[in-house]
Amino acid sequence: MLRLYVFLILFFSVCLSVFGQRLNISTADIVLPFGSTLMSTSIKLPTEKLIQILQTAPSSPQFERILKAYVENKFRLLINDKPNVLRFVGKRVDEKFTWLEYESFVGSTVSEVRVSNSLLIEQYSNQRNIINFSIRGARKTVICHKGREEQQLSF
């Protein structure tokens, strides 16, 4: 896994120097431990970009409501061809990043996962959404970007 992260960092560094534009990167970590049916999803997004898209400041009373609606519309999981309902657990915001925490229940068997992640992609053509999966010990990573917002994995 460390090799994958090093490769991704080097790859994006080369892309940055070759294409001369700054990549926007967000991450999501989806974890389902052995013997559990409770899956946790943690999404990390740049706060500055969220403020621009949502047109509201994190200190405003409606920020959380608007942010949750945005994520519900742009981030979806299907487990074994069934929609996986994410329950919002909480958020943490600082000047650089906003972390969103969700949890959901899955069946005893997870053989196929389909993820659709178009967060920030419509507004930023150089957006890359890295999604790390750890499903009962099996680790996989996918990258969603403009034109390839949906990915499918088998476990």
mmCIF file of C-alpha atoms in Angstrom:
data_model
loop_
_atom_site.group_PDB
_atom_site.id
_atom_site.type_symbol
_atom_site.label_atom_id
_atom_site.label_comp_id
_atom_site.label_asym_id
_atom_site.label_seq_id
_atom_site.Cartn_x
_atom_site.Cartn_y
_atom_site.Cartn_z
ATOM 1 C CA MET A 1 0.000 0.000 0.000
ATOM 2 C CA LEU A 2 2.908 2.315 0.755
ATOM 3 C CA ARG A 3 4.217 1.746 -2.758
ATOM 4 C CA LEU A 4 0.842 2.733 -4.178
ATOM 5 C CA TYR A 5 0.825 5.985 -2.211
ATOM 6 C CA VAL A 6 4.383 6.802 -3.282
ATOM 7 C CA PHE A 7 3.469 6.025 -6.889
ATOM 8 C CA LEU A 8 0.374 8.256 -6.721
ATOM 9 C CA ILE A 9 2.341 11.140 -5.228
ATOM 10 C CA LEU A 10 5.045 10.833 -7.889
ATOM 11 C CA PHE A 11 2.461 10.471 -10.652
ATOM 12 C CA PHE A 12 0.574 13.604 -9.602
ATOM 13 C CA SER A 13 3.850 15.522 -9.185
ATOM 14 C CA VAL A 14 4.853 14.649 -12.747
ATOM 15 C CA CYS A 15 1.411 15.595 -14.030
ATOM 16 C CA LEU A 16 1.658 18.900 -12.219
ATOM 17 C CA SER A 17 5.031 19.742 -13.726
ATOM 18 C CA VAL A 18 4.117 18.524 -17.215
ATOM 19 C CA PHE A 19 0.719 20.125 -17.503
ATOM 20 C CA GLY A 20 1.586 23.202 -15.469
ATOM 21 C CA GLN A 21 -1.674 23.329 -13.598
ATOM 22 C CA ARG A 22 -2.407 22.531 -10.032
ATOM 23 C CA LEU A 23 -4.393 19.385 -9.389
ATOM 24 C CA ASN A 24 -7.242 19.494 -6.917
ATOM 25 C CA ILE A 25 -7.317 16.349 -4.809
ATOM 26 C CA SER A 26 -9.851 15.063 -2.322
ATOM 27 C CA THR A 27 -9.825 11.721 -0.555
ATOM 28 C CA ALA A 28 -12.308 9.259 0.842
ATOM 29 C CA ASP A 29 -11.488 6.321 3.095
ATOM 30 C CA ILE A 30 -14.032 3.517 3.262
ATOM 31 C CA VAL A 31 -13.376 0.920 5.952
ATOM 32 C CA LEU A 32 -15.243 -2.265 6.801
ATOM 33 C CA PRO A 33 -13.377 -4.293 9.463
ATOM 34 C CA PHE A 34 -13.414 -8.096 9.677
ATOM 35 C CA GLY A 35 -16.524 -9.428 11.388
ATOM 36 C CA SER A 36 -18.376 -6.109 11.208
ATOM 37 C CA THR A 37 -21.413 -4.925 9.284
ATOM 38 C CA LEU A 38 -20.769 -1.254 10.159
ATOM 39 C CA MET A 39 -18.803 0.528 7.446
ATOM 40 C CA SER A 40 -17.209 3.931 8.057
ATOM 41 C CA THR A 41 -16.671 6.517 5.334
ATOM 42 C CA SER A 42 -14.443 9.543 5.852
ATOM 43 C CA ILE A 43 -14.301 12.233 3.154
ATOM 44 C CA LYS A 44 -11.679 15.000 3.096
ATOM 45 C CA LEU A 45 -12.344 18.064 0.926
ATOM 46 C CA PRO A 46 -10.565 21.433 0.573
ATOM 47 C CA THR A 47 -12.534 23.998 2.574
ATOM 48 C CA GLU A 48 -11.774 26.882 0.189
ATOM 49 C CA LYS A 49 -13.255 24.985 -2.783
ATOM 50 C CA LEU A 50 -16.346 24.026 -0.759
ATOM 51 C CA ILE A 51 -16.975 27.652 0.179
ATOM 52 C CA GLN A 52 -16.784 28.636 -3.500
ATOM 53 C CA ILE A 53 -19.165 25.876 -4.616
ATOM 54 C CA LEU A 54 -21.650 26.049 -1.747
ATOM 55 C CA GLN A 55 -21.495 29.859 -1.591
ATOM 56 C CA THR A 56 -21.676 29.853 2.174
ATOM 57 C CA ALA A 57 -19.120 30.061 4.967
ATOM 58 C CA PRO A 58 -18.514 27.199 7.428
ATOM 59 C CA SER A 59 -19.574 29.528 10.257
ATOM 60 C CA SER A 60 -23.051 30.054 8.779
ATOM 61 C CA PRO A 61 -25.948 28.092 10.312
ATOM 62 C CA GLN A 62 -26.935 26.537 6.970
ATOM 63 C CA PHE A 63 -23.423 25.315 6.025
ATOM 64 C CA GLU A 64 -23.871 21.783 7.394
ATOM 65 C CA ARG A 65 -27.293 21.329 5.758
ATOM 66 C CA ILE A 66 -26.057 22.546 2.357
ATOM 67 C CA LEU A 67 -22.855 20.488 2.616
ATOM 68 C CA LYS A 68 -24.740 17.282 3.492
ATOM 69 C CA ALA A 69 -27.120 17.791 0.541
ATOM 70 C CA TYR A 70 -24.168 18.404 -1.802
ATOM 71 C CA VAL A 71 -22.387 15.214 -0.710
ATOM 72 C CA GLU A 72 -25.610 13.154 -0.919
ATOM 73 C CA ASN A 73 -26.011 14.337 -4.514
ATOM 74 C CA LYS A 74 -22.380 13.803 -5.593
ATOM 75 C CA PHE A 75 -21.158 10.730 -3.655
ATOM 76 C CA ARG A 76 -22.885 7.346 -3.905
ATOM 77 C CA LEU A 77 -22.035 3.767 -3.022
ATOM 78 C CA LEU A 78 -23.664 0.588 -4.251
ATOM 79 C CA ILE A 79 -22.802 -2.615 -2.423
ATOM 80 C CA ASN A 80 -23.677 -5.789 -4.345
ATOM 81 C CA ASP A 81 -25.874 -3.645 -6.666
ATOM 82 C CA LYS A 82 -27.872 -2.202 -3.750
ATOM 83 C CA PRO A 83 -27.701 1.478 -2.712
ATOM 84 C CA ASN A 84 -25.757 1.976 0.503
ATOM 85 C CA VAL A 85 -27.345 4.661 2.675
ATOM 86 C CA LEU A 86 -24.727 6.813 4.381
ATOM 87 C CA ARG A 87 -25.687 8.203 7.783
ATOM 88 C CA PHE A 88 -23.996 11.487 8.624
ATOM 89 C CA VAL A 89 -22.026 11.213 11.871
ATOM 90 C CA GLY A 90 -20.202 14.535 11.978
ATOM 91 C CA LYS A 91 -17.822 17.022 10.423
ATOM 92 C CA ARG A 92 -14.666 18.894 11.282
ATOM 93 C CA VAL A 93 -13.695 22.094 9.498
ATOM 94 C CA ASP A 94 -10.474 24.056 9.536
ATOM 95 C CA GLU A 95 -9.129 26.652 7.119
ATOM 96 C CA LYS A 96 -7.551 24.050 4.814
ATOM 97 C CA PHE A 97 -9.792 20.980 4.929
ATOM 98 C CA THR A 98 -13.257 19.776 5.816
ATOM 99 C CA TRP A 99 -13.631 16.194 7.028
ATOM 100 C CA LEU A 100 -17.004 14.475 6.825
ATOM 101 C CA GLU A 101 -17.739 11.254 8.694
ATOM 102 C CA TYR A 102 -20.441 8.778 7.713
ATOM 103 C CA GLU A 103 -21.394 5.267 8.668
ATOM 104 C CA SER A 104 -23.594 2.670 7.033
ATOM 105 C CA PHE A 105 -24.649 -0.920 7.462
ATOM 106 C CA VAL A 106 -23.778 -3.579 4.907
ATOM 107 C CA GLY A 107 -24.673 -7.240 4.600
ATOM 108 C CA SER A 108 -22.459 -10.079 5.662
ATOM 109 C CA THR A 109 -21.024 -10.437 2.139
ATOM 110 C CA VAL A 110 -19.427 -7.648 0.117
ATOM 111 C CA SER A 111 -18.406 -8.916 -3.285
ATOM 112 C CA GLU A 112 -18.896 -5.858 -5.485
ATOM 113 C CA VAL A 113 -18.696 -2.134 -4.802
ATOM 114 C CA ARG A 114 -19.647 0.594 -7.227
ATOM 115 C CA VAL A 115 -18.766 4.152 -6.263
ATOM 116 C CA SER A 116 -19.799 7.379 -7.927
ATOM 117 C CA ASN A 117 -17.816 10.399 -6.752
ATOM 118 C CA SER A 118 -18.281 13.650 -8.654
ATOM 119 C CA LEU A 119 -17.451 15.939 -5.722
ATOM 120 C CA LEU A 120 -15.882 19.158 -7.066
ATOM 121 C CA ILE A 121 -15.490 17.659 -10.568
ATOM 122 C CA GLU A 122 -18.057 19.837 -12.364
ATOM 123 C CA GLN A 123 -16.400 23.041 -11.190
ATOM 124 C CA TYR A 124 -12.751 21.939 -11.444
ATOM 125 C CA SER A 125 -11.715 19.945 -14.516
ATOM 126 C CA ASN A 126 -8.401 18.999 -12.869
ATOM 127 C CA GLN A 127 -10.137 17.510 -9.800
ATOM 128 C CA ARG A 128 -9.058 14.023 -8.703
ATOM 129 C CA ASN A 129 -11.020 12.106 -6.074
ATOM 130 C CA ILE A 130 -8.945 9.329 -4.539
ATOM 131 C CA ILE A 131 -10.992 6.642 -2.800
ATOM 132 C CA ASN A 132 -9.246 4.118 -0.559
ATOM 133 C CA PHE A 133 -11.142 0.952 0.334
ATOM 134 C CA SER A 134 -10.342 -1.461 3.133
ATOM 135 C CA ILE A 135 -13.028 -4.118 2.987
ATOM 136 C CA ARG A 136 -12.415 -6.880 5.522
ATOM 137 C CA GLY A 137 -8.668 -6.746 4.972
ATOM 138 C CA ALA A 138 -8.705 -6.313 1.178
ATOM 139 C CA ARG A 139 -7.305 -2.913 0.182
ATOM 140 C CA LYS A 140 -7.973 -1.200 -3.127
ATOM 141 C CA THR A 141 -7.753 2.364 -4.407
ATOM 142 C CA VAL A 142 -9.552 4.078 -7.281
ATOM 143 C CA ILE A 143 -9.378 7.593 -8.683
ATOM 144 C CA CYS A 144 -12.462 9.367 -10.002
ATOM 145 C CA HIS A 145 -12.086 12.325 -12.364
ATOM 146 C CA LYS A 146 -13.950 14.160 -15.116
ATOM 147 C CA GLY A 147 -15.295 11.593 -17.567
ATOM 148 C CA ARG A 148 -14.734 8.748 -15.113
ATOM 149 C CA GLU A 149 -16.750 9.623 -12.052
ATOM 150 C CA GLU A 150 -17.929 6.045 -11.485
ATOM 151 C CA GLN A 151 -15.708 3.068 -10.617
ATOM 152 C CA GLN A 152 -16.442 -0.575 -9.891
ATOM 153 C CA LEU A 153 -14.451 -2.982 -7.710
ATOM 154 C CA SER A 154 -14.683 -6.649 -6.838
ATOM 155 C CA PHE A 155 -13.698 -8.034 -3.444
#
